[in-house]
Amino acid sequence: MKTSTTTAAERSEFRSSVRDFLSSASPETRVREVIAGGTGLDEAAWKGLSADLGITGLLIPEEFGGQGMGMAEMVVALEEAARALAVVPLLSSGVLAPLAIQLAGDAQANATYLPGLADGSSIMTLAGIDGGGVTTQARDENGWSLYGTKTAVLNAQIASQILVTATTPTGTGLFVVDAKGLGVVITPQDALDLTRPTALVTLEGAPAVRIGGEYSEAFGTLVSLGRIATSAELLGMSEKLMEVAVDYAKTRVQFGKPIGAFQAIKHRCSEMFAHVESMRAAVETAALVDPSDTVALHEQALVVKAYCSRFAPWIAEATIQVHGGIGFTWEHCAHLYLRRVKTDEVLFGNALVCRDELQQLLGLTA
Amino acid sequence: MEELEGELRIWLNDALPAWQAQWGADQETWDAKCDWQRRMADGRWAIASWPVEFGGRGLGTLEVLAIEDVVASYGAPQIPGMIGLKNVAPTLMKFGNEEQRKHVARIGNTDEVWCQGFSEPGAGSDLASLRTRAVIDGDEFVINGQKVWTSNGMHASHMQLLARTDADAPKHKGISAIIVPMDTPGVEVRPIKQINGGAEFAEVFFTDARVPLANLIGPLHDGWGVTMTTLGHERAGVAVFAGRLEARIRSLIEEVSKSDHAVSPVVADELVEHYVESRVLGSMGRAMLAKIAEGGTPGSEQSVIKMVWSELSQRVDTTIMELAGVAGVTGDDNDAKLGYLSARSATIAAGTSDIVKNIIGDRVLGLPRE
Ligand SMILES: Cc1cc2nc3c(=O)[nH]c(=O)nc-3n(C[C@H](O)[C@H](O)[C@H](O)COP(=O)(O)OP(=O)(O)OC[C@H]3O[C@@H](n4cnc5c(N)ncnc54)[C@H](O)[C@@H]3O)c2cc1C
């Protein structure tokens, strides 16, 4: 994966085109329609983002039908998709799956899976988090079989294949299973985030294909990139929430004045702005780190995720507070964001987890 | 840039030891610091931002910030005449007449030390409500009133005064900027002791103090415009503050992690919180510098960085005080004690945090005024 091949001006142009597309393809009314439909996929928006805008191919080399770009470009798309609450598997199938596969360094797997991911025709997801405190095992039984449960698997219901990390007799491996295949049971979860369904995936001797070899180091890099990707989503949603709060503060009148004239509200909005600007600087910095510099990537990803995981929820909560009663209604968009924010907050580690790792990295604790 | 830094390092390698040798135990004195500024000005380092016709190097913001960083990394003393160099001299270069511009060189070599008389007992955050009057009488201004929190007031030879010259005009429109020599009869300066024990600021009283009309800087009644234009000069500096705070926290953590005492997870987490925020602040500072390098003009970044920097730096000094424990209150750890006390001014001087939040709300977010 490349670091960055584009200029800031090109990325800003790219942002406009994604935002334009999503504002017509995925307005809030459409998001609510898709949520109510229960499929967990806005097919039109997905086709537009993948086949038409090529966003699913950003992180995939040109030889496999992608655009050969890097995280600097992908974070822009993630920010915008989250800002629009688009019900699409961008994080799972557009970011985590292609990265997970490429980090395994397996030429055959690249050729098999990347083209379908690049044009959005196949949807894959990553099952990285073990459920119930038991590590998922891979056994070599004339071909690999997987045993265990994975939780919080994003978009598992619509995925054709699931990438699974599992313990092998010698270490860690990355495997792929057929989502509809034998020994794979997908149980939808009553997820907090309504825009991105999750499932419990139970593997009962599911036949699997191994991708690449020992995967522990690659997984570390994948986690770092996942931190940057979820931070970008948090940034996109925070910026939108701040705008919603500021607009409301300008129009809602109490005591004969717009509430934004009251400093308790005004200062809350100014602090939101300062946090959004801080997040932006942090996300852009992290997205520009050369991913092969794993030391720098690790540190920068911890910093950005620790920051965004802490302050994006604060912004979402403050937005509700600024709105008063209306902010507590199902009708209002604030909770849709809060739900997705709280989910991105924990994916790849919340602020506490990241600070804990930083303590060790900085030599403060063993 | 690298060539410039190399030249500076060569210069510092000679100049700093020479200065140290001359002043020995007296390095902390005012005279010693003035002597250092003179050397820095002779080398055209302290005045690097000034145009060549004023003896400077005509360098841009980025080069000047790089110079300051190198100088700071050598542990060189603070420049005492910073207000003159950074605020007054640019104002005089921009708005001053031929005669007034003669002050510029003397500001550089510390023949003149300048202060800024803006704040008053009744006019702080609401600076434009200031009431010190300057009444025209023949070819003189007659000044009456009081200034307060005047940094360098005790050492100053000159003041850039903001005074009301038109009592009937709207409050921003009736103010003028006037040069006042501090030895003018009717000007009295009294030190004000600060919470950290220092007396870096003073109060200044004016009783029928007379200065020539020729001391007016820029147009009559437009002192507000004259002053605000040049306040911008110091604002880019916040980007450097951001970087320095980042470095400071890094070295604090290094120091703590190397100490023999085990670090409790609670303390470690407080340090890591600061670390995270300082790394993010550092990124913002670098983004702002990059914008300047590309020829852009920073806008809201300055306010945001000032706000985040001042609050974070204050929290860091609070943590250092906590780490010091009893030694911080007994004075055994004097650095912690003074650092903690001094840090209180970060959220007051040059615009309080509340005012910065008002500015972001009003001017950046377009929220209705109070
Ligand atoms: C170390 C130091 C050096 C200084 N050097 C100089 C100098 O050289 N020359 C000079 O002229 N001045 C100088 N000052 C003064 C400085 O600019 C003022 O202290 C500052 O602008 C605040 O004004 P004030 O002290 O009158 O406080 P006030 O304006 O009275 O503020 C008191 C409190 O009220 C809050 N407040 C005021 N108005 C509002 C509002 N509209 N909304 C919300 N909260 C509000 C403030 O945030 C603060 O918390 C210096 C100050 C310090 C601490």
PDB file of C-alpha atoms in Angstrom, chain B residues 217-346:
ATOM      1  CA  ILE B 217       1.594  56.536  15.586  1.00  0.00           C
ATOM      2  CA  GLY B 218      -0.518  56.231  12.455  1.00  0.00           C
ATOM      3  CA  PRO B 219      -3.764  58.147  11.998  1.00  0.00           C
ATOM      4  CA  LEU B 220      -5.437  60.009  14.870  1.00  0.00           C
ATOM      5  CA  HIS B 221      -8.243  57.949  16.448  1.00  0.00           C
ATOM      6  CA  ASP B 222      -7.128  54.759  14.674  1.00  0.00           C
ATOM      7  CA  GLY B 223      -4.947  53.321  17.413  1.00  0.00           C
ATOM      8  CA  TRP B 224      -7.120  50.214  17.433  1.00  0.00           C
ATOM      9  CA  GLY B 225      -6.381  49.454  13.799  1.00  0.00           C
ATOM     10  CA  VAL B 226      -2.685  50.276  14.264  1.00  0.00           C
ATOM     11  CA  THR B 227      -2.376  47.901  17.210  1.00  0.00           C
ATOM     12  CA  MET B 228      -4.467  44.989  15.986  1.00  0.00           C
ATOM     13  CA  THR B 229      -2.565  44.748  12.707  1.00  0.00           C
ATOM     14  CA  THR B 230       0.689  44.101  14.453  1.00  0.00           C
ATOM     15  CA  LEU B 231      -0.666  41.875  17.201  1.00  0.00           C
ATOM     16  CA  GLY B 232      -0.986  39.361  14.375  1.00  0.00           C
ATOM     17  CA  HIS B 233       2.817  39.194  14.196  1.00  0.00           C
ATOM     18  CA  GLU B 234       3.126  37.290  17.426  1.00  0.00           C
ATOM     19  CA  ARG B 235       0.222  34.948  16.793  1.00  0.00           C
ATOM     20  CA  ALA B 236       2.034  32.547  14.466  1.00  0.00           C
ATOM     21  CA  GLY B 237       4.263  31.842  17.446  1.00  0.00           C
ATOM     22  CA  VAL B 238       1.580  29.624  18.960  1.00  0.00           C
ATOM     23  CA  ALA B 239       2.487  26.939  16.429  1.00  0.00           C
ATOM     24  CA  VAL B 240       5.941  26.847  17.978  1.00  0.00           C
ATOM     25  CA  PHE B 241       4.535  26.813  21.491  1.00  0.00           C
ATOM     26  CA  ALA B 242       2.597  23.728  20.409  1.00  0.00           C
ATOM     27  CA  GLY B 243       5.763  21.962  19.276  1.00  0.00           C
ATOM     28  CA  ARG B 244       7.644  22.950  22.416  1.00  0.00           C
ATOM     29  CA  LEU B 245       4.910  21.665  24.683  1.00  0.00           C
ATOM     30  CA  GLU B 246       4.962  18.380  22.794  1.00  0.00           C
ATOM     31  CA  ALA B 247       8.721  18.120  23.324  1.00  0.00           C
ATOM     32  CA  ARG B 248       8.377  19.107  26.961  1.00  0.00           C
ATOM     33  CA  ILE B 249       5.877  16.355  27.696  1.00  0.00           C
ATOM     34  CA  ARG B 250       8.003  13.835  25.857  1.00  0.00           C
ATOM     35  CA  SER B 251      10.992  14.642  28.021  1.00  0.00           C
ATOM     36  CA  LEU B 252       8.895  14.705  31.184  1.00  0.00           C
ATOM     37  CA  ILE B 253       7.725  11.175  30.423  1.00  0.00           C
ATOM     38  CA  GLU B 254      11.263  10.078  29.655  1.00  0.00           C
ATOM     39  CA  GLU B 255      12.430  11.477  32.957  1.00  0.00           C
ATOM     40  CA  VAL B 256       9.620   9.802  34.909  1.00  0.00           C
ATOM     41  CA  SER B 257      10.086   6.458  33.189  1.00  0.00           C
ATOM     42  CA  LYS B 258      13.824   6.513  33.942  1.00  0.00           C
ATOM     43  CA  SER B 259      13.420   7.302  37.627  1.00  0.00           C
ATOM     44  CA  ASP B 260      13.930   4.554  40.181  1.00  0.00           C
ATOM     45  CA  HIS B 261      10.451   4.861  41.621  1.00  0.00           C
ATOM     46  CA  ALA B 262       7.790   2.658  40.119  1.00  0.00           C
ATOM     47  CA  VAL B 263       5.187   4.727  38.322  1.00  0.00           C
ATOM     48  CA  SER B 264       1.651   4.108  39.479  1.00  0.00           C
ATOM     49  CA  PRO B 265      -0.785   3.340  36.668  1.00  0.00           C
ATOM     50  CA  VAL B 266      -2.869   6.333  37.701  1.00  0.00           C
ATOM     51  CA  VAL B 267       0.045   8.708  37.309  1.00  0.00           C
ATOM     52  CA  ALA B 268       1.093   6.986  34.115  1.00  0.00           C
ATOM     53  CA  ASP B 269      -2.350   7.484  32.663  1.00  0.00           C
ATOM     54  CA  GLU B 270      -2.378  11.171  33.490  1.00  0.00           C
ATOM     55  CA  LEU B 271       0.953  11.542  31.718  1.00  0.00           C
ATOM     56  CA  VAL B 272      -0.257   9.543  28.733  1.00  0.00           C
ATOM     57  CA  GLU B 273      -3.374  11.708  28.473  1.00  0.00           C
ATOM     58  CA  HIS B 274      -1.150  14.758  28.238  1.00  0.00           C
ATOM     59  CA  TYR B 275       1.052  12.925  25.760  1.00  0.00           C
ATOM     60  CA  VAL B 276      -1.882  12.123  23.479  1.00  0.00           C
ATOM     61  CA  GLU B 277      -3.178  15.669  23.573  1.00  0.00           C
ATOM     62  CA  SER B 278       0.255  17.166  23.029  1.00  0.00           C
ATOM     63  CA  ARG B 279       0.920  14.935  20.010  1.00  0.00           C
ATOM     64  CA  VAL B 280      -2.391  16.042  18.535  1.00  0.00           C
ATOM     65  CA  LEU B 281      -1.613  19.674  19.339  1.00  0.00           C
ATOM     66  CA  GLY B 282       1.816  19.237  17.721  1.00  0.00           C
ATOM     67  CA  SER B 283       0.126  17.950  14.566  1.00  0.00           C
ATOM     68  CA  MET B 284      -2.061  21.031  14.520  1.00  0.00           C
ATOM     69  CA  GLY B 285       0.959  23.276  14.923  1.00  0.00           C
ATOM     70  CA  ARG B 286       2.772  21.555  12.066  1.00  0.00           C
ATOM     71  CA  ALA B 287      -0.318  21.799   9.856  1.00  0.00           C
ATOM     72  CA  MET B 288      -0.439  25.521  10.547  1.00  0.00           C
ATOM     73  CA  LEU B 289       3.249  25.969   9.727  1.00  0.00           C
ATOM     74  CA  ALA B 290       2.777  23.968   6.533  1.00  0.00           C
ATOM     75  CA  LYS B 291      -0.060  26.290   5.575  1.00  0.00           C
ATOM     76  CA  ILE B 292       2.194  29.298   6.102  1.00  0.00           C
ATOM     77  CA  ALA B 293       4.935  27.609   4.078  1.00  0.00           C
ATOM     78  CA  GLU B 294       2.499  27.186   1.198  1.00  0.00           C
ATOM     79  CA  GLY B 295       1.723  30.896   1.326  1.00  0.00           C
ATOM     80  CA  GLY B 296      -1.590  30.554   3.168  1.00  0.00           C
ATOM     81  CA  THR B 297      -2.796  32.764   5.992  1.00  0.00           C
ATOM     82  CA  PRO B 298      -3.735  30.901   9.157  1.00  0.00           C
ATOM     83  CA  GLY B 299      -7.159  31.795  10.480  1.00  0.00           C
ATOM     84  CA  SER B 300      -9.040  29.920  13.155  1.00  0.00           C
ATOM     85  CA  GLU B 301      -6.023  27.643  13.779  1.00  0.00           C
ATOM     86  CA  GLN B 302      -4.359  30.342  15.859  1.00  0.00           C
ATOM     87  CA  SER B 303      -7.281  30.656  18.239  1.00  0.00           C
ATOM     88  CA  VAL B 304      -7.704  26.913  18.529  1.00  0.00           C
ATOM     89  CA  ILE B 305      -4.001  26.304  19.161  1.00  0.00           C
ATOM     90  CA  LYS B 306      -3.829  29.158  21.692  1.00  0.00           C
ATOM     91  CA  MET B 307      -6.801  27.700  23.551  1.00  0.00           C
ATOM     92  CA  VAL B 308      -5.590  24.102  23.531  1.00  0.00           C
ATOM     93  CA  TRP B 309      -1.984  25.041  24.266  1.00  0.00           C
ATOM     94  CA  SER B 310      -2.784  27.287  27.214  1.00  0.00           C
ATOM     95  CA  GLU B 311      -5.110  24.797  28.869  1.00  0.00           C
ATOM     96  CA  LEU B 312      -2.861  21.801  28.256  1.00  0.00           C
ATOM     97  CA  SER B 313       0.315  23.532  29.393  1.00  0.00           C
ATOM     98  CA  GLN B 314      -1.478  24.484  32.558  1.00  0.00           C
ATOM     99  CA  ARG B 315      -2.561  20.901  33.171  1.00  0.00           C
ATOM    100  CA  VAL B 316       0.990  19.708  32.616  1.00  0.00           C
ATOM    101  CA  ASP B 317       2.348  22.053  35.258  1.00  0.00           C
ATOM    102  CA  THR B 318      -0.380  20.859  37.574  1.00  0.00           C
ATOM    103  CA  THR B 319       0.720  17.261  37.002  1.00  0.00           C
ATOM    104  CA  ILE B 320       4.353  18.165  37.656  1.00  0.00           C
ATOM    105  CA  MET B 321       3.259  19.754  40.917  1.00  0.00           C
ATOM    106  CA  GLU B 322       1.314  16.608  41.803  1.00  0.00           C
ATOM    107  CA  LEU B 323       4.322  14.460  40.992  1.00  0.00           C
ATOM    108  CA  ALA B 324       6.465  16.604  43.268  1.00  0.00           C
ATOM    109  CA  GLY B 325       4.088  15.866  46.149  1.00  0.00           C
ATOM    110  CA  VAL B 326       5.228  17.391  49.415  1.00  0.00           C
ATOM    111  CA  ALA B 327       8.418  18.709  47.835  1.00  0.00           C
ATOM    112  CA  GLY B 328       6.240  20.980  45.714  1.00  0.00           C
ATOM    113  CA  VAL B 329       4.725  22.706  48.710  1.00  0.00           C
ATOM    114  CA  THR B 330       7.845  22.812  50.880  1.00  0.00           C
ATOM    115  CA  GLY B 331       9.737  24.476  48.067  1.00  0.00           C
ATOM    116  CA  ASP B 332      12.323  21.679  47.924  1.00  0.00           C
ATOM    117  CA  ASP B 333      11.148  21.322  44.351  1.00  0.00           C
ATOM    118  CA  ASN B 334      11.191  24.974  43.475  1.00  0.00           C
ATOM    119  CA  ASP B 335      10.836  24.429  39.739  1.00  0.00           C
ATOM    120  CA  ALA B 336       7.576  22.560  40.243  1.00  0.00           C
ATOM    121  CA  LYS B 337       6.318  25.240  42.583  1.00  0.00           C
ATOM    122  CA  LEU B 338       7.184  28.186  40.350  1.00  0.00           C
ATOM    123  CA  GLY B 339       6.137  26.361  37.192  1.00  0.00           C
ATOM    124  CA  TYR B 340       2.748  25.683  38.676  1.00  0.00           C
ATOM    125  CA  LEU B 341       2.272  29.261  39.800  1.00  0.00           C
ATOM    126  CA  SER B 342       3.546  30.796  36.570  1.00  0.00           C
ATOM    127  CA  ALA B 343       1.320  28.559  34.451  1.00  0.00           C
ATOM    128  CA  ARG B 344      -1.774  30.274  35.814  1.00  0.00           C
ATOM    129  CA  SER B 345      -1.111  33.171  33.437  1.00  0.00           C
ATOM    130  CA  ALA B 346      -1.308  31.008  30.302  1.00  0.00           C
TER     131      ALA B 346
END
